[in-house]
Amino acid sequence: MDVSHEIKLLVEEIHRLGSKNGSGQTSVKFGVLFNDDRCANIFEALVGTLKAAKKRKIIDFQSELLLQGVHDNVEITLL
């Protein structure tokens, strides 16, 4: 899969698992994405896809690196 396609799938999964925040943007916690069975089957490297989407300013989160367990409560927000 190419990166653009994986980012498109990531956006769909954030819409599926996330909810609207106070600003009207859709957001989801990293732990919810990471522990979801469907996401585990879609994304071979979820963290890499998240970093690529952040670099393209499609999503935002307040961390340089996301690690399972440590960053489970970090909000990932669609821009």
mmCIF file of N, CA and C in Angstrom:
data_model
loop_
_atom_site.group_PDB
_atom_site.id
_atom_site.type_symbol
_atom_site.label_atom_id
_atom_site.label_comp_id
_atom_site.label_asym_id
_atom_site.label_seq_id
_atom_site.Cartn_x
_atom_site.Cartn_y
_atom_site.Cartn_z
ATOM 1 N N MET A 1 0.833 -1.193 0.000
ATOM 2 C CA MET A 1 0.000 0.000 0.000
ATOM 3 C C MET A 1 0.869 1.245 0.000
ATOM 4 N N ASP A 2 0.399 2.267 -0.650
ATOM 5 C CA ASP A 2 1.139 3.522 -0.616
ATOM 6 C C ASP A 2 0.694 4.372 0.578
ATOM 7 N N VAL A 3 1.505 5.323 0.936
ATOM 8 C CA VAL A 3 1.270 6.134 2.125
ATOM 9 C C VAL A 3 -0.045 6.902 2.032
ATOM 10 N N SER A 4 -0.351 7.462 0.879
ATOM 11 C CA SER A 4 -1.595 8.225 0.718
ATOM 12 C C SER A 4 -2.817 7.350 0.981
ATOM 13 N N HIS A 5 -2.764 6.128 0.499
ATOM 14 C CA HIS A 5 -3.877 5.199 0.715
ATOM 15 C C HIS A 5 -4.003 4.849 2.201
ATOM 16 N N GLU A 6 -2.880 4.610 2.866
ATOM 17 C CA GLU A 6 -2.921 4.290 4.296
ATOM 18 C C GLU A 6 -3.456 5.474 5.109
ATOM 19 N N ILE A 7 -3.085 6.690 4.727
ATOM 20 C CA ILE A 7 -3.585 7.871 5.434
ATOM 21 C C ILE A 7 -5.095 7.994 5.237
ATOM 22 N N LYS A 8 -5.577 7.719 4.037
ATOM 23 C CA LYS A 8 -7.025 7.749 3.771
ATOM 24 C C LYS A 8 -7.744 6.738 4.671
ATOM 25 N N LEU A 9 -7.176 5.535 4.802
ATOM 26 C CA LEU A 9 -7.770 4.520 5.680
ATOM 27 C C LEU A 9 -7.718 4.971 7.141
ATOM 28 N N LEU A 10 -6.635 5.634 7.533
ATOM 29 C CA LEU A 10 -6.514 6.134 8.895
ATOM 30 C C LEU A 10 -7.610 7.152 9.204
ATOM 31 N N VAL A 11 -7.855 8.055 8.270
ATOM 32 C CA VAL A 11 -8.914 9.059 8.459
ATOM 33 C C VAL A 11 -10.270 8.368 8.644
ATOM 34 N N GLU A 12 -10.545 7.344 7.850
ATOM 35 C CA GLU A 12 -11.805 6.591 7.980
ATOM 36 C C GLU A 12 -11.910 5.943 9.361
ATOM 37 N N GLU A 13 -10.813 5.380 9.851
ATOM 38 C CA GLU A 13 -10.821 4.720 11.161
ATOM 39 C C GLU A 13 -10.973 5.730 12.293
ATOM 40 N N ILE A 14 -10.384 6.904 12.168
ATOM 41 C CA ILE A 14 -10.556 7.944 13.184
ATOM 42 C C ILE A 14 -12.011 8.388 13.231
ATOM 43 N N HIS A 15 -12.659 8.507 12.059
ATOM 44 C CA HIS A 15 -14.084 8.844 12.029
ATOM 45 C C HIS A 15 -14.908 7.737 12.685
ATOM 46 N N ARG A 16 -14.547 6.489 12.435
ATOM 47 C CA ARG A 16 -15.302 5.349 12.979
ATOM 48 C C ARG A 16 -15.165 5.259 14.500
ATOM 49 N N LEU A 17 -13.956 5.449 15.011
ATOM 50 C CA LEU A 17 -13.698 5.241 16.433
ATOM 51 C C LEU A 17 -13.772 6.514 17.270
ATOM 52 N N GLY A 18 -13.631 7.658 16.630
ATOM 53 C CA GLY A 18 -13.542 8.912 17.364
ATOM 54 C C GLY A 18 -14.877 9.564 17.646
ATOM 55 N N SER A 19 -14.786 10.726 18.240
ATOM 56 C CA SER A 19 -15.976 11.529 18.524
ATOM 57 C C SER A 19 -15.599 12.995 18.361
ATOM 58 N N LYS A 20 -16.615 13.837 18.263
ATOM 59 C CA LYS A 20 -16.388 15.277 18.095
ATOM 60 C C LYS A 20 -15.916 15.865 19.425
ATOM 61 N N ASN A 21 -14.898 16.717 19.346
ATOM 62 C CA ASN A 21 -14.429 17.401 20.550
ATOM 63 C C ASN A 21 -15.112 18.762 20.665
ATOM 64 N N GLY A 22 -14.707 19.560 21.623
ATOM 65 C CA GLY A 22 -15.318 20.867 21.851
ATOM 66 C C GLY A 22 -15.200 21.812 20.672
ATOM 67 N N SER A 23 -14.187 21.611 19.830
ATOM 68 C CA SER A 23 -13.982 22.462 18.659
ATOM 69 C C SER A 23 -14.713 21.955 17.427
ATOM 70 N N GLY A 24 -15.426 20.832 17.569
ATOM 71 C CA GLY A 24 -16.133 20.262 16.428
ATOM 72 C C GLY A 24 -15.268 19.371 15.553
ATOM 73 N N GLN A 25 -14.028 19.137 15.985
ATOM 74 C CA GLN A 25 -13.131 18.260 15.236
ATOM 75 C C GLN A 25 -13.256 16.836 15.782
ATOM 76 N N THR A 26 -13.018 15.863 14.922
ATOM 77 C CA THR A 26 -13.067 14.471 15.354
ATOM 78 C C THR A 26 -11.722 14.088 15.947
ATOM 79 N N SER A 27 -11.772 13.458 17.120
ATOM 80 C CA SER A 27 -10.538 13.014 17.749
ATOM 81 C C SER A 27 -10.732 11.641 18.383
ATOM 82 N N VAL A 28 -9.621 10.945 18.565
ATOM 83 C CA VAL A 28 -9.635 9.614 19.161
ATOM 84 C C VAL A 28 -8.334 9.454 19.951
ATOM 85 N N LYS A 29 -8.384 8.701 21.016
ATOM 86 C CA LYS A 29 -7.180 8.435 21.795
ATOM 87 C C LYS A 29 -6.322 7.389 21.086
ATOM 88 N N PHE A 30 -5.001 7.530 21.200
ATOM 89 C CA PHE A 30 -4.073 6.613 20.560
ATOM 90 C C PHE A 30 -4.323 5.174 21.007
ATOM 91 N N GLY A 31 -4.597 4.967 22.275
ATOM 92 C CA GLY A 31 -4.841 3.621 22.787
ATOM 93 C C GLY A 31 -6.033 2.950 22.137
ATOM 94 N N VAL A 32 -7.070 3.730 21.838
ATOM 95 C CA VAL A 32 -8.261 3.187 21.175
ATOM 96 C C VAL A 32 -7.898 2.710 19.773
ATOM 97 N N LEU A 33 -7.159 3.535 19.031
ATOM 98 C CA LEU A 33 -6.710 3.140 17.687
ATOM 99 C C LEU A 33 -5.802 1.919 17.744
ATOM 100 N N PHE A 34 -4.820 1.967 18.640
ATOM 101 C CA PHE A 34 -3.810 0.917 18.707
ATOM 102 C C PHE A 34 -4.422 -0.429 19.084
ATOM 103 N N ASN A 35 -5.403 -0.432 19.970
ATOM 104 C CA ASN A 35 -5.981 -1.680 20.475
ATOM 105 C C ASN A 35 -7.171 -2.183 19.671
ATOM 106 N N ASP A 36 -7.580 -1.441 18.650
ATOM 107 C CA ASP A 36 -8.715 -1.852 17.823
ATOM 108 C C ASP A 36 -8.288 -2.976 16.870
ATOM 109 N N ASP A 37 -9.064 -4.068 16.855
ATOM 110 C CA ASP A 37 -8.729 -5.227 16.012
ATOM 111 C C ASP A 37 -8.712 -4.880 14.533
ATOM 112 N N ARG A 38 -9.685 -4.096 14.098
ATOM 113 C CA ARG A 38 -9.741 -3.738 12.680
ATOM 114 C C ARG A 38 -8.508 -2.920 12.262
ATOM 115 N N CYS A 39 -8.112 -1.974 13.101
ATOM 116 C CA CYS A 39 -6.915 -1.174 12.810
ATOM 117 C C CYS A 39 -5.668 -2.057 12.794
ATOM 118 N N ALA A 40 -5.612 -3.013 13.702
ATOM 119 C CA ALA A 40 -4.454 -3.916 13.747
ATOM 120 C C ALA A 40 -4.335 -4.705 12.446
ATOM 121 N N ASN A 41 -5.466 -5.048 11.846
ATOM 122 C CA ASN A 41 -5.456 -5.800 10.588
ATOM 123 C C ASN A 41 -5.150 -4.924 9.384
ATOM 124 N N ILE A 42 -5.495 -3.637 9.457
ATOM 125 C CA ILE A 42 -5.297 -2.721 8.323
ATOM 126 C C ILE A 42 -3.870 -2.196 8.278
ATOM 127 N N PHE A 43 -3.367 -1.752 9.435
ATOM 128 C CA PHE A 43 -2.104 -1.020 9.463
ATOM 129 C C PHE A 43 -0.955 -1.898 9.943
ATOM 130 N N GLU A 44 0.011 -2.075 9.066
ATOM 131 C CA GLU A 44 1.209 -2.822 9.434
ATOM 132 C C GLU A 44 2.075 -1.997 10.387
ATOM 133 N N ALA A 45 2.122 -0.688 10.155
ATOM 134 C CA ALA A 45 2.906 0.219 10.994
ATOM 135 C C ALA A 45 2.057 1.446 11.317
ATOM 136 N N LEU A 46 1.179 1.304 12.308
ATOM 137 C CA LEU A 46 0.251 2.378 12.670
ATOM 138 C C LEU A 46 0.998 3.663 13.036
ATOM 139 N N VAL A 47 2.043 3.548 13.837
ATOM 140 C CA VAL A 47 2.779 4.743 14.274
ATOM 141 C C VAL A 47 3.408 5.462 13.078
ATOM 142 N N GLY A 48 3.921 4.699 12.118
ATOM 143 C CA GLY A 48 4.487 5.316 10.912
ATOM 144 C C GLY A 48 3.445 6.046 10.095
ATOM 145 N N THR A 49 2.256 5.457 9.986
ATOM 146 C CA THR A 49 1.154 6.093 9.265
ATOM 147 C C THR A 49 0.721 7.372 9.984
ATOM 148 N N LEU A 50 0.669 7.332 11.314
ATOM 149 C CA LEU A 50 0.312 8.523 12.092
ATOM 150 C C LEU A 50 1.339 9.634 11.892
ATOM 151 N N LYS A 51 2.615 9.287 11.901
ATOM 152 C CA LYS A 51 3.659 10.302 11.701
ATOM 153 C C LYS A 51 3.564 10.912 10.307
ATOM 154 N N ALA A 52 3.294 10.088 9.297
ATOM 155 C CA ALA A 52 3.169 10.601 7.928
ATOM 156 C C ALA A 52 1.968 11.530 7.806
ATOM 157 N N ALA A 53 0.850 11.170 8.441
ATOM 158 C CA ALA A 53 -0.355 12.005 8.401
ATOM 159 C C ALA A 53 -0.123 13.320 9.147
ATOM 160 N N LYS A 54 0.623 13.274 10.237
ATOM 161 C CA LYS A 54 0.921 14.499 10.989
ATOM 162 C C LYS A 54 1.823 15.418 10.166
ATOM 163 N N LYS A 55 2.801 14.839 9.490
ATOM 164 C CA LYS A 55 3.714 15.619 8.649
ATOM 165 C C LYS A 55 2.957 16.323 7.525
ATOM 166 N N ARG A 56 1.904 15.663 7.003
ATOM 167 C CA ARG A 56 1.082 16.252 5.935
ATOM 168 C C ARG A 56 -0.027 17.153 6.477
ATOM 169 N N LYS A 57 -0.042 17.343 7.797
ATOM 170 C CA LYS A 57 -1.010 18.211 8.483
ATOM 171 C C LYS A 57 -2.460 17.761 8.294
ATOM 172 N N ILE A 58 -2.656 16.443 8.299
ATOM 173 C CA ILE A 58 -3.996 15.860 8.222
ATOM 174 C C ILE A 58 -4.513 15.585 9.627
ATOM 175 N N ILE A 59 -3.594 15.245 10.513
ATOM 176 C CA ILE A 59 -3.923 15.022 11.919
ATOM 177 C C ILE A 59 -2.928 15.794 12.773
ATOM 178 N N ASP A 60 -3.238 15.875 14.078
ATOM 179 C CA ASP A 60 -2.301 16.473 15.015
ATOM 180 C C ASP A 60 -2.380 15.711 16.329
ATOM 181 N N PHE A 61 -1.241 15.603 17.010
ATOM 182 C CA PHE A 61 -1.180 15.052 18.359
ATOM 183 C C PHE A 61 0.010 15.672 19.058
ATOM 184 N N GLN A 62 -0.046 15.700 20.395
ATOM 185 C CA GLN A 62 0.943 16.432 21.190
ATOM 186 C C GLN A 62 2.084 15.546 21.667
ATOM 187 N N SER A 63 2.765 14.906 20.744
ATOM 188 C CA SER A 63 3.904 14.080 21.096
ATOM 189 C C SER A 63 4.741 13.858 19.842
ATOM 190 N N GLU A 64 6.026 13.685 20.014
ATOM 191 C CA GLU A 64 6.881 13.388 18.865
ATOM 192 C C GLU A 64 6.739 11.935 18.456
ATOM 193 N N LEU A 65 6.668 11.061 19.454
ATOM 194 C CA LEU A 65 6.622 9.625 19.226
ATOM 195 C C LEU A 65 5.507 9.043 20.067
ATOM 196 N N LEU A 66 4.744 8.122 19.516
ATOM 197 C CA LEU A 66 3.658 7.487 20.255
ATOM 198 C C LEU A 66 4.040 6.040 20.554
ATOM 199 N N LEU A 67 3.994 5.694 21.827
ATOM 200 C CA LEU A 67 4.298 4.338 22.264
ATOM 201 C C LEU A 67 3.083 3.756 22.966
ATOM 202 N N GLN A 68 2.764 2.505 22.648
ATOM 203 C CA GLN A 68 1.624 1.830 23.247
ATOM 204 C C GLN A 68 1.834 1.746 24.753
ATOM 205 N N GLY A 69 0.789 2.018 25.511
ATOM 206 C CA GLY A 69 0.861 2.017 26.963
ATOM 207 C C GLY A 69 1.186 3.395 27.495
ATOM 208 N N VAL A 70 2.342 3.925 27.141
ATOM 209 C CA VAL A 70 2.798 5.226 27.641
ATOM 210 C C VAL A 70 1.917 6.360 27.120
ATOM 211 N N HIS A 71 1.535 6.299 25.843
ATOM 212 C CA HIS A 71 0.803 7.387 25.197
ATOM 213 C C HIS A 71 -0.644 7.019 24.845
ATOM 214 N N ASP A 72 -1.222 6.053 25.545
ATOM 215 C CA ASP A 72 -2.584 5.609 25.225
ATOM 216 C C ASP A 72 -3.619 6.725 25.332
ATOM 217 N N ASN A 73 -3.375 7.733 26.177
ATOM 218 C CA ASN A 73 -4.357 8.810 26.372
ATOM 219 C C ASN A 73 -4.090 10.048 25.529
ATOM 220 N N VAL A 74 -3.130 9.977 24.622
ATOM 221 C CA VAL A 74 -2.841 11.105 23.721
ATOM 222 C C VAL A 74 -3.954 11.195 22.676
ATOM 223 N N GLU A 75 -4.529 12.386 22.555
ATOM 224 C CA GLU A 75 -5.597 12.624 21.586
ATOM 225 C C GLU A 75 -5.012 12.834 20.196
ATOM 226 N N ILE A 76 -5.575 12.141 19.222
ATOM 227 C CA ILE A 76 -5.225 12.325 17.815
ATOM 228 C C ILE A 76 -6.416 13.023 17.182
ATOM 229 N N THR A 77 -6.185 14.202 16.617
ATOM 230 C CA THR A 77 -7.264 15.047 16.113
ATOM 231 C C THR A 77 -7.150 15.237 14.610
ATOM 232 N N LEU A 78 -8.274 15.061 13.905
ATOM 233 C CA LEU A 78 -8.325 15.365 12.475
ATOM 234 C C LEU A 78 -8.355 16.874 12.279
ATOM 235 N N LEU A 79 -7.548 17.360 11.377
ATOM 236 C CA LEU A 79 -7.504 18.810 11.119
ATOM 237 C C LEU A 79 -8.382 19.175 9.939
#
